[in-house]
CSV table of C-alpha atoms and ligand atoms in Angstrom, one decimal:
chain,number,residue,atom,x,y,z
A,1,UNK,CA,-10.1,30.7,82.1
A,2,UNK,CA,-8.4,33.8,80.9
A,3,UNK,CA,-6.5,33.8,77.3
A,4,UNK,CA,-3.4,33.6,78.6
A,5,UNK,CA,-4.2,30.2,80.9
A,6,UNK,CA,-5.8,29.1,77.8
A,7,UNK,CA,-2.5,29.7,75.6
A,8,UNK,CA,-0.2,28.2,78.2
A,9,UNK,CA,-2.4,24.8,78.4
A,10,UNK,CA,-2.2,24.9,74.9
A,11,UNK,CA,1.2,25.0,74.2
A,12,UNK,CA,2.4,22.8,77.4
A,13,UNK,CA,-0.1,20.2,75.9
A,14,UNK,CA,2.0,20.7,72.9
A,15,UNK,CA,5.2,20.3,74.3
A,16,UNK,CA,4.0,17.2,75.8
A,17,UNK,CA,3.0,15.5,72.7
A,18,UNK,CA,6.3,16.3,70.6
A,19,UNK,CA,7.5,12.5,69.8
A,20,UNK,CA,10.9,13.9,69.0
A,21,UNK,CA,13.5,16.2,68.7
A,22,UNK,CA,12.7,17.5,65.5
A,23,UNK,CA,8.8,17.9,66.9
A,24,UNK,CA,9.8,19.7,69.6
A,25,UNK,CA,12.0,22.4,68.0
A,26,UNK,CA,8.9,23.0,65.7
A,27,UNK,CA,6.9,23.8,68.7
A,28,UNK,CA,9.6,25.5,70.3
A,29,UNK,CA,9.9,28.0,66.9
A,30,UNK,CA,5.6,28.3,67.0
A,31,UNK,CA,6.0,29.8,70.6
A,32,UNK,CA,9.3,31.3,71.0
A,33,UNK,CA,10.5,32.2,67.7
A,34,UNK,CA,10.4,35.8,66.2
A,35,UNK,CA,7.0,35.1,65.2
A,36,UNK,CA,6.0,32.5,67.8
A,37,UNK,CA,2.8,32.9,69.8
A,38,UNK,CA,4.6,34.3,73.3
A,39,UNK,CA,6.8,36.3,71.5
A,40,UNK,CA,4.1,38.3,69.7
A,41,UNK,CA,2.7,38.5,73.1
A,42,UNK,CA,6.0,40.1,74.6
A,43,UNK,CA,6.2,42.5,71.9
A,44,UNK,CA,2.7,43.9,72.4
A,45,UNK,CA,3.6,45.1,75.6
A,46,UNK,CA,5.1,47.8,73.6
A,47,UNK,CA,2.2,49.5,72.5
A,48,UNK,CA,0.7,49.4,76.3
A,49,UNK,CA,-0.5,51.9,78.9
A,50,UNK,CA,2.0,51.5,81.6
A,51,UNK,CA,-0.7,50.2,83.9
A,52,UNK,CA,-1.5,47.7,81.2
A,53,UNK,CA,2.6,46.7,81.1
A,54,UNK,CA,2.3,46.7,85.0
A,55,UNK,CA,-0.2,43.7,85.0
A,56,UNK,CA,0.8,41.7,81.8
A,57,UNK,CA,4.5,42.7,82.2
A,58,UNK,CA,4.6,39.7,84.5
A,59,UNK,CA,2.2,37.4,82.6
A,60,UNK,CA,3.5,37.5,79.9
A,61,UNK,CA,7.2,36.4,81.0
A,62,UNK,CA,6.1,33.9,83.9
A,63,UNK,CA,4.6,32.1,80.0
A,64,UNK,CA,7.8,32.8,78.7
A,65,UNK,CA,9.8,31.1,81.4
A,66,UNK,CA,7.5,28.2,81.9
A,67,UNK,CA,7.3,27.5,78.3
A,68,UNK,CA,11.3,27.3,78.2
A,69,UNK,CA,11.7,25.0,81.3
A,70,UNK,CA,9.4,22.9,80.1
A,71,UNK,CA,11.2,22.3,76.2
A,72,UNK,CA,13.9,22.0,78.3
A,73,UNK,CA,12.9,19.0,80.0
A,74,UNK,CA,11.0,17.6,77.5
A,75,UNK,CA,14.4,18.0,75.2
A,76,UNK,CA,16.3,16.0,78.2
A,77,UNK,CA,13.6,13.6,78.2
A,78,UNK,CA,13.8,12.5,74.6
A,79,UNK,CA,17.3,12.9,74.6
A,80,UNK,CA,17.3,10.3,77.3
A,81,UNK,CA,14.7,8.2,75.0
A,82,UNK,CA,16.3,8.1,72.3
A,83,UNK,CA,19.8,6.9,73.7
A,84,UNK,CA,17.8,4.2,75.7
A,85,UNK,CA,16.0,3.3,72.5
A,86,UNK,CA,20.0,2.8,70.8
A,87,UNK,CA,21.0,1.2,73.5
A,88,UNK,CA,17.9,-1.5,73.7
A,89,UNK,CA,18.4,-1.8,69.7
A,90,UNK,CA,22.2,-2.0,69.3
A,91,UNK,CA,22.5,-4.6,72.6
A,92,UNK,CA,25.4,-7.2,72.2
A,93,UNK,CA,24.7,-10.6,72.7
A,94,UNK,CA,28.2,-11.7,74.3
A,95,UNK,CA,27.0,-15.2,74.6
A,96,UNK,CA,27.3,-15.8,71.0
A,97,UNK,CA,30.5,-17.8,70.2
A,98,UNK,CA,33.4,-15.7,68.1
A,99,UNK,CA,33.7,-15.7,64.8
A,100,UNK,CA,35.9,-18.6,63.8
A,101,UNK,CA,37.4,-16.7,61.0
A,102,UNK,CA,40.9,-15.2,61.9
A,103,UNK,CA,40.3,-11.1,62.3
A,104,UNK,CA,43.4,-9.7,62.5
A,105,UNK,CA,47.4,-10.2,62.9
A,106,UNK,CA,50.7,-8.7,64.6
A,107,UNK,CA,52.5,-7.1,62.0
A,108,UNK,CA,56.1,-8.9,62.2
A,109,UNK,CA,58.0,-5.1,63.1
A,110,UNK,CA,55.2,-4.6,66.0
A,111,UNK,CA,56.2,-8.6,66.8
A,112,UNK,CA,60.2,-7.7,66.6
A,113,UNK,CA,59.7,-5.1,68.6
A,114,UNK,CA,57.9,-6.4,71.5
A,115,UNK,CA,60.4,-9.4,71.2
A,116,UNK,CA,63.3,-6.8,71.4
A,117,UNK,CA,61.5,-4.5,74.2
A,118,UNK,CA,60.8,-8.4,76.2
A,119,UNK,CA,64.5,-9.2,75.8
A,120,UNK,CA,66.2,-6.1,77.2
A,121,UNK,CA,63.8,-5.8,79.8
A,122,UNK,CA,64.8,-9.1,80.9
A,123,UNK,CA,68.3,-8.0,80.8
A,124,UNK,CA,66.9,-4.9,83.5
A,125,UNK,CA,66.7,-2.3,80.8
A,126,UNK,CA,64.2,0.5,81.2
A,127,UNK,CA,61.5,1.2,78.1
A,128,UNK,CA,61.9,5.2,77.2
A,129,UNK,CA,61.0,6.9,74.4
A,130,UNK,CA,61.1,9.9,72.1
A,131,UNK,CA,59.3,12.1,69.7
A,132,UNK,CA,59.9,11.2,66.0
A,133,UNK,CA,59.6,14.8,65.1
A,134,UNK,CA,62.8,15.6,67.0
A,135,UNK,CA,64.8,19.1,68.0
A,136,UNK,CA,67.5,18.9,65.3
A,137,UNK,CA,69.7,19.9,68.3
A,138,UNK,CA,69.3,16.1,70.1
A,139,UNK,CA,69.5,14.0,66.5
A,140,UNK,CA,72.6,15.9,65.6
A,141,UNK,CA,74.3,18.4,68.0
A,142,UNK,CA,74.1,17.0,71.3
A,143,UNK,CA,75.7,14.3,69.6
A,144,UNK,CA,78.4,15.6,68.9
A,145,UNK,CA,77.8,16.3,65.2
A,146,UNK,CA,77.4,20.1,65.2
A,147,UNK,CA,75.8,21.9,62.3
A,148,UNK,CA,78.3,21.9,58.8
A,149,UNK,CA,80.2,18.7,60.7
A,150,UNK,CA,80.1,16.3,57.5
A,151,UNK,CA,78.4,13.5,59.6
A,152,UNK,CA,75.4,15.5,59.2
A,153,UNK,CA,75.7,13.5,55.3
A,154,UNK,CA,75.0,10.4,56.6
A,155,UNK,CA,71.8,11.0,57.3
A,156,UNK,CA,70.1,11.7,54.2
A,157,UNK,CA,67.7,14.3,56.4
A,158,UNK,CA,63.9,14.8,56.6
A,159,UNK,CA,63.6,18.2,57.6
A,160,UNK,CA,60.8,20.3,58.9
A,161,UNK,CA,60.1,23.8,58.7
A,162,UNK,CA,61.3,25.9,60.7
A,163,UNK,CA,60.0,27.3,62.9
A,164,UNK,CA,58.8,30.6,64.0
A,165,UNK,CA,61.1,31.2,66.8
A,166,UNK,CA,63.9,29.8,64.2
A,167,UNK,CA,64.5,26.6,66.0
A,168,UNK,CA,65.0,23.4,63.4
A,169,UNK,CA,63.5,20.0,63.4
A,170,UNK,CA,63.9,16.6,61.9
A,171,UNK,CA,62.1,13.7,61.5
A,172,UNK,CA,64.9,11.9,63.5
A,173,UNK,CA,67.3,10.0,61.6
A,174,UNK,CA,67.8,7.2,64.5
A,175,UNK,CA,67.0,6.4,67.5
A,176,UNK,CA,70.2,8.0,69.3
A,177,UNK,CA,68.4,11.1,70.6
A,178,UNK,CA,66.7,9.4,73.0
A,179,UNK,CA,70.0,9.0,74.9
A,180,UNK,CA,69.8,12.9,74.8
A,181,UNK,CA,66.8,12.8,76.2
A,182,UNK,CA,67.6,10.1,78.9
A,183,UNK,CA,70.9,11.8,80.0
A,184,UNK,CA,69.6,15.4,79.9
A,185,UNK,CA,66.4,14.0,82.0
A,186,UNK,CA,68.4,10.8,84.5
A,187,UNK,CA,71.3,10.7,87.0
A,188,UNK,CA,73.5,7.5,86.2
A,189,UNK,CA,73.5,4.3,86.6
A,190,UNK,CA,70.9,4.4,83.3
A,191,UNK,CA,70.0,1.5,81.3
A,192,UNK,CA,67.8,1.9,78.8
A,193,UNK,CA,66.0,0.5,75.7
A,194,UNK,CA,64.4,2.8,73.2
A,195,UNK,CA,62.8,1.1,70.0
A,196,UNK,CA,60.7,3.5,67.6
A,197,UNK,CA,60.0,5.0,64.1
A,198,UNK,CA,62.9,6.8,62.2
A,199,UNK,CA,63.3,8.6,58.7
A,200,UNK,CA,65.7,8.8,55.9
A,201,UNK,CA,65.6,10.2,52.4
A,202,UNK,CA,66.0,5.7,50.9
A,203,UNK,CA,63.8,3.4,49.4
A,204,UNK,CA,65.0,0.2,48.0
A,205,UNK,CA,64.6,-3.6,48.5
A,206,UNK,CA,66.5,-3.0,51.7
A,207,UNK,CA,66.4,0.5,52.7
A,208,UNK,CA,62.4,2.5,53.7
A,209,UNK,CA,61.9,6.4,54.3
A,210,UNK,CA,60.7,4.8,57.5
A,211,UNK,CA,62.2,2.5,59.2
A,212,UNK,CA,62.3,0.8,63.2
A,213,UNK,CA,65.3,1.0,65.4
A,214,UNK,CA,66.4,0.1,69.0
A,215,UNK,CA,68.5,1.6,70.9
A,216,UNK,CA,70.3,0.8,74.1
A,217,UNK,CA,72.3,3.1,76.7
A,218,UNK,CA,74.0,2.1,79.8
A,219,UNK,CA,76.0,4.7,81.7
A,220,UNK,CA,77.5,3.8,84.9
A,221,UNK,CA,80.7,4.4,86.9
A,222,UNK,CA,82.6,1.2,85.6
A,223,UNK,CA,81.6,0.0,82.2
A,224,UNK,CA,83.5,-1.2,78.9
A,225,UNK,CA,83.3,-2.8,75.6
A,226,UNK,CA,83.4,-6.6,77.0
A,227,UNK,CA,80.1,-5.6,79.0
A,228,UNK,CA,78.6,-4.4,75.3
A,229,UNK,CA,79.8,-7.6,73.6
A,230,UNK,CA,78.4,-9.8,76.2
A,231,UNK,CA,74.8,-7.4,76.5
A,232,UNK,CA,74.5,-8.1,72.3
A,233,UNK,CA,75.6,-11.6,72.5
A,234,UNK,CA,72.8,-12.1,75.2
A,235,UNK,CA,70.6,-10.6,72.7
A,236,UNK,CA,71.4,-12.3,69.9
A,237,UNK,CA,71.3,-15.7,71.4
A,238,UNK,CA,67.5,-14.9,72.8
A,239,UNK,CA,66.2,-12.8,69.8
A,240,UNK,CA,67.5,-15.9,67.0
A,241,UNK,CA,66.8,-18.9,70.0
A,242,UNK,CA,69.9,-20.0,69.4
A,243,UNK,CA,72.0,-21.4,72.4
A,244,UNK,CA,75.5,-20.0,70.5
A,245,UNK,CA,76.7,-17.2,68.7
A,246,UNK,CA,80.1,-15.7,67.4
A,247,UNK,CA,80.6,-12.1,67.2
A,248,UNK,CA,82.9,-10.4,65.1
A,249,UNK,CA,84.4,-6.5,65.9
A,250,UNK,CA,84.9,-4.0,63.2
A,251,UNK,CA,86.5,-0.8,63.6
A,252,UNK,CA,83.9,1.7,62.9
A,253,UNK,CA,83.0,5.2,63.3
A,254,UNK,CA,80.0,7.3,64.8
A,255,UNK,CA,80.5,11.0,66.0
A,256,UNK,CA,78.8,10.2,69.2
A,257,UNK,CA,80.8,6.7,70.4
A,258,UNK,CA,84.5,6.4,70.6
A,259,UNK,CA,85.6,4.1,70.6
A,260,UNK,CA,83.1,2.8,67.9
A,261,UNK,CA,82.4,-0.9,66.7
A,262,UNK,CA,80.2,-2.5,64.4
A,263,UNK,CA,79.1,-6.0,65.4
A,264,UNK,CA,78.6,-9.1,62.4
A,265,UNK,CA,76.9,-12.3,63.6
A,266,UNK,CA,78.4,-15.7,62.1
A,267,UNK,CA,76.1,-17.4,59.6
A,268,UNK,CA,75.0,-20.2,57.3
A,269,UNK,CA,73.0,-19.2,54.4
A,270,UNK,CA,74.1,-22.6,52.4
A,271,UNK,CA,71.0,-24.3,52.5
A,272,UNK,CA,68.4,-21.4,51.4
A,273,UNK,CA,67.9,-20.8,55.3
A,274,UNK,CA,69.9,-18.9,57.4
A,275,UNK,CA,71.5,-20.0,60.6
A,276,UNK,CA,73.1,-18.6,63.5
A,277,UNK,CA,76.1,-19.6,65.4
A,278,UNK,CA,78.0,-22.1,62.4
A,279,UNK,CA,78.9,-20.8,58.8
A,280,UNK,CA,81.6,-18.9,57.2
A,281,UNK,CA,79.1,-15.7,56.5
A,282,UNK,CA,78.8,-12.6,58.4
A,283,UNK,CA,75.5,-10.5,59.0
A,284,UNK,CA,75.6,-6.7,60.0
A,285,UNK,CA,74.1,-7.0,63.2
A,286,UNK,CA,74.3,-3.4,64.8
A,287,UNK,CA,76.3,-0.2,65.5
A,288,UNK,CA,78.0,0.4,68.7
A,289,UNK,CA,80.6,2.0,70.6
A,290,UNK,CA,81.7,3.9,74.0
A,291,UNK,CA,80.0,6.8,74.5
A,292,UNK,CA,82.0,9.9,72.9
A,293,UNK,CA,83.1,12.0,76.3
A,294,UNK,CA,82.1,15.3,74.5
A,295,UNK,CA,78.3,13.5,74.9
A,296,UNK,CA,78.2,13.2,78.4
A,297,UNK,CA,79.2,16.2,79.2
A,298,UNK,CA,76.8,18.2,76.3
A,299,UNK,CA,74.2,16.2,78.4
A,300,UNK,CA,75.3,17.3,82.0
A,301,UNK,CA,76.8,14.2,82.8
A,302,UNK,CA,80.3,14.3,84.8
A,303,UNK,CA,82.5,12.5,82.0
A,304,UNK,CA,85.2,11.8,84.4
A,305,UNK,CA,83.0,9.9,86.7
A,306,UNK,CA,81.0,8.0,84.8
A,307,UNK,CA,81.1,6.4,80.9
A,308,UNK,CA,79.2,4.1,79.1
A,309,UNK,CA,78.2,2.0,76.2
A,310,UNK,CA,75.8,2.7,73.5
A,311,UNK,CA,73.9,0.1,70.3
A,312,UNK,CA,71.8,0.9,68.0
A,313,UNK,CA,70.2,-1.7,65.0
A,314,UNK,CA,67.7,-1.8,62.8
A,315,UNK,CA,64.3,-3.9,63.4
A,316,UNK,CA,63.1,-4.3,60.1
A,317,UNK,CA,66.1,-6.0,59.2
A,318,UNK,CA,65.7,-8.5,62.1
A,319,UNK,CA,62.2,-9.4,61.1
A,320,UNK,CA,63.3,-9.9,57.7
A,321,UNK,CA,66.2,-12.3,58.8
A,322,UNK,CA,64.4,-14.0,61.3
A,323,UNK,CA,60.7,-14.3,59.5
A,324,UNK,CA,62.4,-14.9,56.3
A,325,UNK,CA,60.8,-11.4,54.2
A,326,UNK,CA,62.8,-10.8,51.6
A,327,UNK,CA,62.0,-7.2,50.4
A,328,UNK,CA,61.2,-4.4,53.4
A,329,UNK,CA,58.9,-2.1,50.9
A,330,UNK,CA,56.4,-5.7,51.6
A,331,UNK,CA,55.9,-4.5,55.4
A,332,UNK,CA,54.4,-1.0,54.6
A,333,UNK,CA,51.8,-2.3,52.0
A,334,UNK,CA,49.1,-3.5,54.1
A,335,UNK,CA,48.3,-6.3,51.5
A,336,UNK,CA,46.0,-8.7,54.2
A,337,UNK,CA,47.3,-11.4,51.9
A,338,UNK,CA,51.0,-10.8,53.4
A,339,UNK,CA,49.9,-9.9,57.1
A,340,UNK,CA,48.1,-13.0,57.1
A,341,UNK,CA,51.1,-14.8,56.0
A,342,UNK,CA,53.8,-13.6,58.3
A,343,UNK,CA,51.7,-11.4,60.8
A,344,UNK,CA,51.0,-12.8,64.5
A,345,UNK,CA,48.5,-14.1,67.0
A,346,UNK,CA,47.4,-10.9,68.9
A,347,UNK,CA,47.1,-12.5,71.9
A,348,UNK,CA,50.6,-14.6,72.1
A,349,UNK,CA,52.7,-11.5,73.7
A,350,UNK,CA,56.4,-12.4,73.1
A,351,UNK,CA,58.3,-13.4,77.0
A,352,UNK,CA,61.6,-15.2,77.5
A,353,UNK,CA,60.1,-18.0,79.6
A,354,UNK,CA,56.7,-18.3,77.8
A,355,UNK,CA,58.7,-18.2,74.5
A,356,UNK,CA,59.5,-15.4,71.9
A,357,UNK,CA,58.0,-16.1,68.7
A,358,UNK,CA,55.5,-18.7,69.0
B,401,LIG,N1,72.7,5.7,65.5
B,401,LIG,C1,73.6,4.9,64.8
B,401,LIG,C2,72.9,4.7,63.4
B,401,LIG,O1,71.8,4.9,63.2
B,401,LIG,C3,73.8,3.6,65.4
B,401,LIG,C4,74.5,3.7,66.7
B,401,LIG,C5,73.8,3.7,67.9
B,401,LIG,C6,75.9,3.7,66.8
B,401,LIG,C7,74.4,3.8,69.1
B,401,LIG,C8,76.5,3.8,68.0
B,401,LIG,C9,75.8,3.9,69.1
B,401,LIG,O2,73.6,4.3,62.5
């Protein structure tokens, strides 16, 4: 056997009898590294006769290719071991019974808003959705409150940076811009739902720099303001499970509805409980209104064909009058003492006929 058959036995035999990954790069570095045994071999070609070159030339990298292919496969095959040796060793035994501790609980906002979302959707409102980093152009000027209008002060403003190209976002202040977004994006009849995150520069007992709202649009060719009463009173009645409300109409004002009304919902808050429906107390409910011409068309909609109502309320505040929580800073704390308290069964999924809260 010539030196060079020897060498190659040698280190394939090698190669063979790495047990690992870390084995077989050692090897790989002892033949193919600067200083490894075929790579000396390669480099002595230099100092050849060409005759000499002419034989071993090809020797010499036939080794060198051979050696590769096979740390090659011998890397896929341990690869492959070692996966199979995980897989063997970290098996689950899904015969074993769960554990009978509870794990984990709905938070009460992700509850409200699945109870909202079921609700509406029952009502034949569509889900849609929008960014809470939002163009500043669809939180504000799209609806009707341009830049320098003084409704901008409402909304005590998150902004971002700008931009590069100069364009301005928020973190959106409600959840209006999604009617933007629906408007600039559907062809009426829409009816839509939109629950989500949104920011403001407030923190209290009743007020969070983040916060959950839902918002509802319908646009059609005949709609009004008994339509919107009856759609919240709808609400109202499933969201509480209550089989009567009373509504009462303030006079209100958004840049974006007109005209605008704020709802209150009749309530009993004698007895340290709250009820719905009886009661000479009123709760803030949500804000409402038809929606402002100017929107429609800044959208592309034809304002003399078609208008249309708008709502908008705050979750939070629902699950802390329905589930009793008295201070809102409570639901952003992740204290597993509190989500155990008023969290929910993951798998009880809020319906109208299979019940909302239970
Ligand atoms: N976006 C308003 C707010 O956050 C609520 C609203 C929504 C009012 C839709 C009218 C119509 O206060």
């Amino acid at each position: 056997m010539s030196d060079i058959q020897a060498l190659e036995r040698q280190i394939l035999d090698a190669i063979a009898s790495a047990a690992d990954e870390a084995a077989l790069e050692a090897v790989r570095v002892s033949v193919l590294g600067k200083k490894g045994s075929v790579s000396e071999l390669l480099k002595s070609l230099g100092g050849m006769t060409p005759d000499e070159r002419k034989s071993n030339g090809p020797l010499f990298n036939g080794l060198r290719d051979r050696a590769t292919a096979a740390i090659a496969a011998r890397k896929t095959a341990l690869e492959e071991g070692a996966l199979n040796a995980r897989l063997t060793f970290e098996r689950v035994d899904i015969s074993l019974p769960v554990r009978p501790e509870p794990v984990g609980s709905v938070h009460p906002v992700s509850q409200v808003l699945d109870e909202v979302t079921a609700i509406f959707a029952d009502l034949g409102f569509a889900v849609a959705e929008g960014p809470d980093v939002e163009f500043d152009d669809y939180n504000f000027t799209k609806l009707n409150i341009p830049p320098d209008h003084p409704a901008r002060q409402m909304h005590d403003t998150f902004y971002v940076a700008k931009q590069a190209d100069g364009s301005q976002h928020v973190l959106r202040t409600h959840t209006s811009p999604v009617q933007v977004r629906t408007m600039l994006q559907q062809k009426p009849p829409i009816r839509i739902i939109s629950p989500g995150r949104t920011y403001r520069v407030d923190s209290d007992a009743t007020h969070s720099p983040m916060f959950h709202q839902f918002e509802g649009l319908v646009i059609d060719e005949v709609t009004h303001l008994g339509h919107l009463k009856w759609t919240l009173e709808e609400f109202c009645k499933a969201f509480f499970e209550v089989d009567k409300v009373e509504m009462r109409a303030r006079p209100s004002f958004f840049p974006f509805t007109e005209p605008s009304v704020e709802w209150d919902l009749r309530c009993d808050r004698s007895g340290g409980q709250i009820k719905f429906g009886q009661g000479n107390d009123w709760l803030e409910l949500a804000g409402s209104g038809m929606v402002h011409p100017r929107v429609l068309e800044l959208c592309g909609i034809d304002s003399k064909r078609y208008q249309g109502y708008a709502f908008g309320g705050g979750i939070d505040r629902l699950a802390m009058l329905k589930y009793g929580i008295p201070d809102i800073r409570s639901f952003f704390e992740s204290d597993l003492r509190w989500l155990r308290h008023y969290g929910f069964a993951a798998l009880d999924l809020p319906t109208l006929d299979g019940g909302l809260s239970r």
